[in-house]
Amino acid sequence: MPDRLAALPGARNGCVITCGTFDGVHRGHVLVLERTAERARQAGLPGVALTFDPHPLDVVNPSAAPPLLTLWNEKLEALAQTSIDYVIVVPFTAELSSYSAEEFVDRVLIDAFGMRELFIGHDHGFGRGRAGDVESLRMIGRRRGFPVDVVPAVLGSDGAPISSTAIRRAIAHGDLARASDGLGRRYSFSGRVVSGEGRGRLLGFPTLNLELASRRKLLPPHGVYAVYAQGRHASFGGMMNLGPRPTFGDDRVTLEVHLFEGGGDWYGKSVRVDFVARLRDTMKFSGPAELVAQLERDANSAHAALTTVGPAAKLKGSGTNTSFLS
């Protein structure tokens, strides 16, 4: 048994693997993960999702690397909602990028992790130049003696296959409904509450000022949004300004969330914010009085949006153990 599998209980006889970047952990990814987990249970083996850090394009072609739908903590949280048994994070390096598809299968999937069966999505590709497509992997599987199971595309409400690329495009254009349809949940980000200037409190709309863990996180266009803010123990409705504050001559892009409930000390804590609805564009007002009047209208609009949709839904699935093996 490969040494690395010694850290995975129940993996004495190998495992059933799926691998990919899983950015967004969207509905197509979830189907692949659930099929992997189901087959693993039937075979009496662990189901393993193998993913990479950093995103492969960050190494292969940094200028083409996309903004991320899920940062690491967000991706692992989403993976934990599926039925997969283990998540293995493999450091993606220049050396790994040089592997052919066959070398990747032999050195990583079989030699390092004892793969007995491979599940992939319909458009999957890995190895140098993404040469490891469905047909070449099936050919390798026949030579090495493992089956390759191809999971069909999941279609969105528009009839098109769901993909991370399509979801990124929807978010970049502010189409939250299409993004949520592809993800199977509302688009969200996580941030740490930091000190602000206190201007919102003076206006009667105190805010949580959030700091992203990485600039690689994709955010929708600047504007005001109805949101849910998830703390450690509860979720609260609110509204958020994403962008500059032109009324005060402040061009910095900020993330400020006003909660309708849920007071207390939030400083230093991590908060997940779920986008519910876009309310309006960023606007410049003549002064604080005009801004406050608009904020009151925004609050009414946000309350209406939150009442219509209800609390955020979570993906179905059991908990997942996450293992960082390198």
Coordinates of C-alpha atoms in Angstrom, one line a residue:
M1 CA 0.0 0.0 0.0
P2 CA 1.4 3.5 -0.8
D3 CA 2.8 5.3 2.2
R4 CA 0.4 8.2 1.8
L5 CA -2.6 6.0 2.0
A6 CA -1.6 4.9 5.5
A7 CA -3.1 8.3 6.7
L8 CA -6.5 7.3 5.3
P9 CA -8.4 4.8 7.4
G10 CA -10.0 2.1 5.4
A11 CA -7.7 2.6 2.4
R12 CA -5.7 -0.7 2.8
N13 CA -7.0 -2.0 -0.5
G14 CA -6.9 1.3 -2.4
C15 CA -9.6 3.8 -3.2
V16 CA -12.0 5.2 -5.8
I17 CA -10.8 8.6 -7.0
T18 CA -12.1 11.6 -8.8
C19 CA -9.7 14.5 -9.4
G20 CA -10.0 18.1 -10.6
T21 CA -9.7 21.8 -9.5
F22 CA -13.4 21.8 -8.4
D23 CA -13.5 25.6 -8.4
G24 CA -17.0 26.5 -7.2
V25 CA -18.0 22.9 -6.4
H26 CA -21.0 23.4 -8.7
R27 CA -23.8 21.0 -9.5
G28 CA -21.7 19.2 -12.1
H29 CA -18.9 18.7 -9.7
V30 CA -21.3 17.5 -7.0
L31 CA -22.7 14.8 -9.3
V32 CA -19.2 13.5 -10.0
L33 CA -18.4 13.5 -6.3
E34 CA -21.6 11.7 -5.4
R35 CA -21.2 9.1 -8.1
T36 CA -17.6 8.5 -6.8
A37 CA -18.8 8.2 -3.2
E38 CA -21.6 5.8 -4.2
R39 CA -19.3 3.6 -6.2
A40 CA -16.8 3.6 -3.3
R41 CA -19.4 2.4 -0.9
Q42 CA -20.4 -0.4 -3.3
A43 CA -16.8 -1.5 -3.5
G44 CA -16.1 -1.2 0.2
L45 CA -13.4 1.4 -0.5
P46 CA -12.9 5.1 0.5
G47 CA -14.1 7.7 -2.0
V48 CA -11.4 10.3 -2.5
A49 CA -11.5 13.7 -4.2
L50 CA -8.0 14.8 -5.3
T51 CA -7.6 18.5 -6.0
F52 CA -4.7 20.9 -6.4
D53 CA -3.2 24.0 -4.8
P54 CA -2.6 26.4 -6.4
H55 CA -4.9 26.5 -9.4
P56 CA -3.0 24.8 -12.2
L57 CA -3.2 27.9 -14.5
D58 CA -1.4 29.8 -11.7
V59 CA 1.6 27.7 -12.5
V60 CA 1.2 26.9 -16.2
N61 CA -0.1 30.2 -17.5
P62 CA -0.5 32.8 -14.7
S63 CA -1.8 35.5 -17.1
A64 CA -4.7 33.3 -18.0
A65 CA -5.5 32.1 -14.5
P66 CA -9.2 32.9 -13.8
P67 CA -10.5 34.6 -10.6
L68 CA -11.7 32.0 -8.2
L69 CA -15.3 31.1 -7.3
T70 CA -14.1 29.5 -4.1
L71 CA -11.0 30.2 -2.0
W72 CA -9.6 27.3 -0.1
N73 CA -11.7 27.5 3.0
E74 CA -14.8 28.0 0.9
K75 CA -14.0 25.1 -1.4
L76 CA -13.4 22.7 1.5
E77 CA -16.6 23.8 3.2
A78 CA -18.5 23.0 0.0
L79 CA -16.8 19.7 -0.5
A80 CA -17.6 18.8 3.1
Q81 CA -21.3 18.9 2.2
T82 CA -20.9 16.0 -0.2
S83 CA -20.7 12.3 0.6
I84 CA -17.0 12.0 -0.4
D85 CA -14.9 10.4 2.3
Y86 CA -11.6 12.3 1.9
V87 CA -10.2 15.3 0.1
I88 CA -6.5 15.1 -0.8
V89 CA -4.8 18.4 -1.7
V90 CA -1.8 17.9 -4.0
P91 CA 0.6 20.8 -4.4
F92 CA 0.6 21.8 -8.1
T93 CA 4.1 22.5 -9.3
A94 CA 6.0 23.0 -12.5
E95 CA 7.2 19.4 -12.3
L96 CA 3.7 18.1 -11.9
S97 CA 2.6 20.2 -14.9
S98 CA 5.2 18.4 -17.0
Y99 CA 3.7 15.0 -16.4
S100 CA 2.0 13.4 -19.3
A101 CA -1.5 11.9 -18.6
E102 CA 0.0 8.5 -18.3
E103 CA 2.7 9.6 -15.9
F104 CA 0.1 11.4 -13.8
V105 CA -2.0 8.3 -13.6
D106 CA 1.0 6.0 -12.8
R107 CA 2.9 8.3 -10.4
V108 CA 0.1 10.1 -8.6
L109 CA -3.2 8.2 -8.9
I110 CA -1.9 4.6 -8.7
D111 CA 1.6 4.7 -7.1
A112 CA 0.9 7.5 -4.5
F113 CA -2.8 7.0 -3.8
G114 CA -3.6 3.4 -4.8
M115 CA -6.4 4.2 -7.2
R116 CA -8.7 1.3 -8.1
E117 CA -11.3 3.2 -10.1
L118 CA -11.5 6.7 -11.6
F119 CA -14.5 8.9 -12.0
I120 CA -14.3 12.0 -14.2
G121 CA -16.6 14.6 -15.7
H122 CA -17.6 14.6 -19.3
D123 CA -15.1 17.4 -20.2
H124 CA -12.3 16.4 -17.9
G125 CA -8.7 16.7 -18.9
F126 CA -5.3 16.4 -17.1
G127 CA -1.7 15.8 -17.7
R128 CA 0.6 18.0 -19.9
G129 CA -1.6 20.1 -22.2
R130 CA -4.7 18.5 -20.7
A131 CA -4.0 15.6 -23.0
G132 CA -5.7 13.2 -20.6
D133 CA -9.1 13.4 -22.0
V134 CA -11.9 10.8 -21.8
E135 CA -10.7 8.5 -24.6
S136 CA -7.0 8.6 -23.6
L137 CA -7.8 7.9 -20.0
R138 CA -10.0 4.9 -21.0
M139 CA -7.1 3.6 -23.0
I140 CA -4.7 4.0 -20.1
G141 CA -7.3 2.3 -17.8
R142 CA -7.5 -0.7 -20.1
R143 CA -3.7 -1.0 -20.1
R144 CA -3.4 -0.5 -16.3
G145 CA -6.5 -2.5 -15.3
F146 CA -8.8 0.1 -13.8
P147 CA -12.2 1.3 -15.0
V148 CA -12.8 4.9 -16.0
D149 CA -16.4 6.1 -15.3
V150 CA -17.5 9.3 -17.2
V151 CA -20.2 11.3 -15.5
P152 CA -22.5 13.2 -18.0
A153 CA -22.9 16.9 -18.0
V154 CA -25.5 18.5 -15.7
L155 CA -27.6 21.1 -17.5
G156 CA -28.6 24.4 -16.1
S157 CA -32.1 25.9 -16.5
D158 CA -31.0 27.4 -19.8
G159 CA -30.2 23.9 -21.1
A160 CA -26.5 24.5 -21.3
P161 CA -23.9 22.3 -19.5
I162 CA -23.0 23.8 -16.1
S163 CA -19.3 24.8 -15.9
S164 CA -17.1 27.0 -13.7
T165 CA -16.4 29.2 -16.7
A166 CA -20.2 29.9 -17.3
I167 CA -20.7 30.6 -13.6
R168 CA -17.8 33.1 -13.6
R169 CA -19.3 34.8 -16.6
A170 CA -22.7 35.0 -14.9
I171 CA -21.2 36.5 -11.7
A172 CA -19.1 39.0 -13.6
H173 CA -22.3 40.3 -15.3
G174 CA -24.2 40.4 -12.0
D175 CA -26.5 37.5 -13.0
L176 CA -26.9 36.0 -9.5
A177 CA -29.8 33.8 -10.4
R178 CA -27.9 32.0 -13.2
A179 CA -24.9 31.6 -10.9
S180 CA -27.0 30.1 -8.1
D181 CA -28.6 27.8 -10.6
G182 CA -25.2 26.4 -11.6
L183 CA -23.8 26.3 -8.1
G184 CA -26.9 24.7 -6.5
R185 CA -26.6 27.4 -3.8
R186 CA -26.2 31.1 -3.5
Y187 CA -22.9 32.6 -4.5
S188 CA -21.0 33.7 -1.4
F189 CA -17.7 35.0 0.0
S190 CA -16.0 34.8 3.4
G191 CA -14.2 37.6 5.0
R192 CA -12.8 38.8 8.3
V193 CA -14.5 41.7 10.1
V194 CA -12.0 44.6 10.4
S195 CA -12.2 48.1 11.8
G196 CA -13.9 50.8 9.6
E197 CA -14.3 54.5 9.9
G198 CA -17.6 54.3 11.7
R199 CA -19.4 56.5 9.1
G200 CA -22.3 54.0 8.8
R201 CA -23.0 54.1 12.5
L202 CA -23.2 57.9 12.4
L203 CA -25.7 57.6 9.5
G204 CA -27.8 55.2 11.5
F205 CA -26.7 52.2 9.4
P206 CA -23.8 50.5 11.3
T207 CA -21.8 48.1 9.1
L208 CA -19.5 45.2 9.3
N209 CA -16.4 46.0 7.3
L210 CA -15.1 42.8 5.7
E211 CA -11.6 41.9 4.4
L212 CA -11.2 39.2 1.8
A213 CA -8.6 36.5 2.3
S214 CA -7.4 36.9 -1.3
R215 CA -7.8 39.3 -4.2
R216 CA -8.3 36.2 -6.4
K217 CA -11.9 35.9 -5.2
L218 CA -14.4 36.8 -7.9
L219 CA -17.0 39.4 -6.9
P220 CA -20.0 40.6 -8.8
P221 CA -20.2 44.2 -10.1
H222 CA -20.2 47.1 -7.7
G223 CA -23.5 47.9 -6.2
V224 CA -25.9 47.4 -3.3
Y225 CA -27.1 43.9 -2.5
A226 CA -29.5 42.0 -0.3
V227 CA -27.5 39.4 1.6
Y228 CA -27.4 36.9 4.4
A229 CA -24.5 37.1 6.7
Q230 CA -23.5 33.8 8.4
G231 CA -21.7 34.0 11.7
R232 CA -20.5 31.1 13.8
H233 CA -23.9 30.3 15.2
A234 CA -26.6 32.1 13.2
S235 CA -27.5 33.7 9.9
F236 CA -28.8 37.3 9.7
G237 CA -30.4 39.2 6.8
G238 CA -28.9 42.5 5.7
M239 CA -27.7 44.7 2.8
M240 CA -24.2 45.2 1.5
N241 CA -22.4 47.9 -0.3
L242 CA -19.7 46.5 -2.6
G243 CA -17.5 49.1 -4.1
P244 CA -16.4 52.7 -3.5
R245 CA -18.2 55.4 -1.5
P246 CA -18.4 58.3 -4.1
T247 CA -20.6 60.5 -1.8
F248 CA -17.6 60.9 0.5
G249 CA -15.0 61.0 -2.3
D250 CA -13.7 57.5 -1.3
D251 CA -12.6 55.5 -4.3
R252 CA -11.5 52.4 -2.3
V253 CA -13.4 49.2 -3.0
T254 CA -15.0 48.1 0.3
L255 CA -17.3 45.4 1.5
E256 CA -19.7 46.8 4.1
V257 CA -22.6 44.8 5.5
H258 CA -25.5 46.3 7.5
L259 CA -27.3 43.7 9.5
F260 CA -31.0 44.0 10.2
E261 CA -30.4 42.0 13.4
G262 CA -27.5 40.4 15.1
G263 CA -25.7 43.1 17.1
G264 CA -22.6 42.5 19.3
D265 CA -18.9 42.4 18.8
W266 CA -18.0 41.0 15.4
Y267 CA -14.5 42.3 15.1
G268 CA -11.9 39.8 14.1
K269 CA -14.5 37.1 13.4
S270 CA -15.0 35.3 10.1
V271 CA -18.3 35.9 8.3
R272 CA -19.7 34.3 5.2
V273 CA -21.9 36.5 3.0
D274 CA -24.5 35.0 0.6
F275 CA -25.6 37.2 -2.2
V276 CA -29.4 37.2 -2.5
A277 CA -30.4 40.0 -4.9
R278 CA -28.8 43.0 -6.6
L279 CA -30.7 46.2 -5.5
R280 CA -29.0 49.0 -7.4
D281 CA -25.8 50.4 -8.8
T282 CA -23.3 52.4 -6.8
M283 CA -24.4 56.1 -6.8
K284 CA -23.1 59.5 -5.7
F285 CA -25.5 61.5 -3.6
S286 CA -25.6 65.2 -2.8
G287 CA -24.8 64.6 0.9
P288 CA -25.5 62.4 3.9
A289 CA -29.3 63.3 4.1
E290 CA -29.9 62.1 0.5
L291 CA -27.8 59.0 1.1
V292 CA -29.7 58.1 4.3
A293 CA -33.0 58.4 2.5
Q294 CA -31.8 56.0 -0.2
L295 CA -30.4 53.6 2.4
E296 CA -33.9 53.5 3.9
R297 CA -35.4 52.6 0.6
D298 CA -32.6 50.0 0.1
A299 CA -33.4 48.4 3.4
N300 CA -37.1 48.1 2.4
S301 CA -36.0 46.5 -0.9
A302 CA -33.6 44.1 0.9
H303 CA -36.3 43.1 3.4
A304 CA -38.6 42.3 0.5
A305 CA -36.0 40.3 -1.3
L306 CA -35.0 38.3 1.8
T307 CA -38.6 37.6 2.7
T308 CA -39.3 36.3 -0.8
V309 CA -36.4 33.8 -0.9
G310 CA -36.0 32.8 2.7
P311 CA -32.8 31.6 4.5
A312 CA -29.9 30.2 2.5
A313 CA -30.1 26.5 1.5
K314 CA -27.2 24.2 1.9
L315 CA -26.0 21.4 -0.3
K316 CA -27.0 17.9 0.8
G317 CA -24.5 15.4 1.8
S318 CA -22.5 14.0 4.7
G319 CA -19.4 15.5 6.3
T320 CA -16.1 15.1 4.6
N321 CA -12.6 14.5 6.1
T322 CA -10.0 16.8 4.6
S323 CA -6.4 15.7 4.4
F324 CA -3.5 17.8 3.2
L325 CA -0.9 15.3 1.9
S326 CA 2.1 16.5 0.0

